[in-house]
Amino acid sequence: MKALVEFLREGDTELLPMIEAYISSQARIQGTENPSGGLADGSGLGEPKFMADETPFAGPWGRPQRDGPALRATAMIDFGWWLLSQGHHEVANAMVWPIVRNDLSYVTQYWNHSGGFDIWEEIQGRSFFTLAVSHRALVEGSIFAGSLGRSCYECVSQAAQIRCLMQSFWTGRFIRSNLDSSRSGKDAATLLAVTHTFNPLAECDDVTFQPCSARALANHRRIMDTFRDVYDINADRGQDEAVAVGRYPEDVYFGGNPWFLCTLAAAEQLYDALYQWGRLDSIEVNSVSLPFFQALHSSTVPGTYSSSSETYHQLVDAVRTYADGFLRIVQNYAWNNGSLSEQFSRYNGSHLSANDLAWSYATLLSVSRRRSAIAPPPWGNSGSPSVPLTCSATAVPGTYSSVTITSWPAIGGLPTSAPEPCQPPASVSVTFEVTAGTAWGEDIRVLGSTEALGNWNPARGLPLHADRYTAEQPLWYGTIRLTAGHKFEYKYIRLKDGQVSWERGANRQVEVPDLTMNSVEYMPHVRTRIREKGIDFTNHFVTTALCCPSRVTLWTGRQAHNTNVTDVSPPFGGYPKFVSQGFNEDWFSVWLQEAGYNTFYVGKLFNSHSVETYNDPFVKGFNGSDFLLDPFTYSYWNSTYQRNHEPPKSYAGHYTTDVTEEKALGFLDDALEDTSRPFFLTVAPIAPHFDQQPDRPAGTPPQAPVPAPRHAHLFPDARVPRVPSFNPVHQSGASWIKELALQNQSVVDYEDFFYRQRLRSLQGVDELVDKLISRLEESGQIDNTYVIYSSDNGFHIGHHRLPPGKTTSYEEDIRVPFFVRGPGIRPNQTENRVTTHVDFAPTIFELLGLPLRDDFDGTPMRIAKNSSAVAHEHVTVEYWGTAVLEGNYAKLSPSHTHRMPNTTYKSARIVSEQYNLFYTVWCNNDHELYDLKTDPYEMNNIYTSAPQTLLNRLDALLLVLKSCAGVTCIKPWAELHPDGSVESLSDALSPKYDSFYESLPKVSYSVCEDGYIVVAEGPQWGDFEVAGSGSDARKLF
């Protein structure tokens, strides 16, 4: 059941009725008298066996079995977390919690009784597996109770005592399975305990025996060595090879054979460990774990190996190969139809005992997910918990009550609720934690030099919570939202009966961190050598949040609907479409050559510029070029480049950013040597783009970027900034985005990893920038050269519950950096006026003294002193076709792929001192409207509540922009008001124009298409006659 709930939390809602039926059944069974007892004292909850009709099994059996209540509780708690994530607090509180509470009460009352049977239902006494899962249930139960506004103090106190007793099972070399047994104690039940209590936040904690802990790894080695010599089918298998694993070496049941369950558990622990090492970016080897590592890599010595070291990668490869070996054993002995029995013969691998054992299948599903680096949701806090100095054989009598579930309420998406209050710009959650032992009736508060902390007034300070308080860790905590960048001082106080005791010592000081996705803050050379040396265009946007269409717009000065290159591959995009549209003869590099410039290009040009299309025809307009070619463009260690008109050349085994750097420096030297002509050099490394291998299986989502080994250890604590739009509890958006489920902790952890990989991969780009500018300085040409830094699209990670990717018109995807330094530009300038990639080509023309082309859809950016820039407040954003989702959790589409159809839309972004709006019409005719003045993270769609007069103006503006060309794109209001009376939205909002805007058709689609097909895009501005506002009636176009 726990595996099914995990799939539900990943989005498989078809499992919901089955899970509800299971919980309803548990409610009934809890109240059923059985051979173990009843509900009055909870004893009946330890009964291990019921018939399919829910009647108790009356025959002889190993009873009670005390792991059952703990395992049931954790499965139902997982379901409760899902309910809370979907907004169904009352269902979790009134229906799930009472059943969970009974099972938790059983654990707190009976955990220290020695009269229970172990996982195999054979030995009475204290079992490591039972204690480990009981500890998890109590820890997670306490946290779950707190989320419901309840408490489970006995959960906290007894969890600490269980944790203390668990240490007694460690022998110094392995984990003893049972304390009260004459067996060796080496038992696969300990592997199952380790995997069942894997907490991704606990790192490699020895106290809770986490999968990558030294104790758990040493135990794994000892158990494998035990079974290596027991079974004939393991003969001749070396220490670095996987073996078939049974329950314990003394087993005689059915002759004592390997179990599929146990063999899979051996693999699962290793995949769990690999996940944690990847998350921690390091592997620690100490004297306890050394035998495990040396068995796989004989030269290993104690130490900490960062992910930038060769040893780290050798160990990871060895462990992964070792883990895969267990799966190969299962694959080898599974039946041809994939069926798995309970056991397989120790002599020849034939199936024995029960056929189609559910536990075997559930473990196989779990192992498959762990092998794909899909970790389970965390169940406790980070780090290592404390252990009491002395263990106490305590117990807390439980409180039990019968539960009746007659029916479940409809659960399908988020319940209707009022919109979340708008968050102020740059608002950050700040948590205060302090350990302070207190007497009964004594409270702890935080006071500080800010309004949220009472401005030092004890009566108005922030009260802290104590629901996680224990004698061993008297923790008080509380969370508030504060403005990013705000500095303040604070202190803790004790408050009892109106008396205040102040914390001793100087005031504590803190500056609230600034939450931004701005990766440039991690690129010191870009920041100090370009941005701070020139102009930062702070409101710069792309007009299509996808690489190929955005690049064609950049190099032609035209909106995507005018280039008709709208995708990354044919028939609607890519290099072949660029050629068929006639641009190879008529684009930026050709124009600059005609103006007397030498032109050079290194790196990615366009998608679908491949080893098959590079010479059909060759790209025109360059004196020197070295292009990355598909399908190797996005392979960080297996790239292919094509220089000038030469054949493609593979650079397999070379890091692609370093290759780009070397080639760029070479072309820069070529350009500097020719003093008779000026030059234009473009350097386009792929980082931080996703990684995609050319031989990947079809349908594999793009993976996280790959940093150079020298950067792989950097930023271990970096996380995606937790802005309000990051994995929000209450979803906003439109079309398929508003249906996305809340992401669980495994997804969030992966997104943090993806974020770190982007930052790390950018370090190579930052080094490239540094070397290029240094070369310009050495040549004496730096003061004669404009240096520009930008990107072809933005990026989201977890925002609006989206997996990593781009393609939306939300702020994260369309706002990009744009920095310029060069002749006549003063350092440390900022320009807040709206600019876009459509403005790039006109800007370069103006800087070079070239006349602007009539077909430019943009206007120069204000760089030159006498710039002809036309101020505008609007941005046209457009997209067609499919959204490509990235990473391990990207398969969210209806067909379970990473490509989300029907992502066609038109948007208008309007930015001025008075307003900051974002308006979108989707191809399914959903609408979005956000006021970014009050809602900077686009969380409150106000389309249905906005004044119709405003909506009419936005529709009219978008109607013009969605098919504009040339000056129409620059001055759209002049199309609507040819007399010049309106130049902005503010002008257009005059009431005298109400009837005019009401009369205009509204933007809509007739069908969702994957490319720019005009007939699918509803009314067009040129298709009808309108009565001008105060001017004569006219026919447009």
mmCIF file of N, CA and C in Angstrom, residues 202 205 382-386:
data_model
loop_
_atom_site.group_PDB
_atom_site.id
_atom_site.type_symbol
_atom_site.label_atom_id
_atom_site.label_comp_id
_atom_site.label_asym_id
_atom_site.label_seq_id
_atom_site.Cartn_x
_atom_site.Cartn_y
_atom_site.Cartn_z
ATOM 1 N N ALA A 202 18.003 12.946 6.052
ATOM 2 C CA ALA A 202 18.863 12.527 7.158
ATOM 3 C C ALA A 202 20.307 12.269 6.737
ATOM 4 N N ASP A 205 23.191 9.328 8.203
ATOM 5 C CA ASP A 205 23.133 9.281 9.658
ATOM 6 C C ASP A 205 23.265 7.862 10.184
ATOM 7 N N SER A 382 16.146 17.014 9.118
ATOM 8 C CA SER A 382 17.470 16.804 8.549
ATOM 9 C C SER A 382 18.482 16.520 9.652
ATOM 10 N N GLY A 383 19.597 15.916 9.220
ATOM 11 C CA GLY A 383 20.685 15.680 10.154
ATOM 12 C C GLY A 383 20.452 14.482 11.061
ATOM 13 N N SER A 384 21.294 14.384 12.084
ATOM 14 C CA SER A 384 21.263 13.246 12.998
ATOM 15 C C SER A 384 20.502 13.611 14.260
ATOM 16 N N PRO A 385 19.500 12.806 14.665
ATOM 17 C CA PRO A 385 18.758 13.124 15.888
ATOM 18 C C PRO A 385 19.579 12.764 17.119
ATOM 19 N N SER A 386 19.182 13.324 18.231
ATOM 20 C CA SER A 386 19.895 13.041 19.474
ATOM 21 C C SER A 386 19.487 11.675 20.023
#
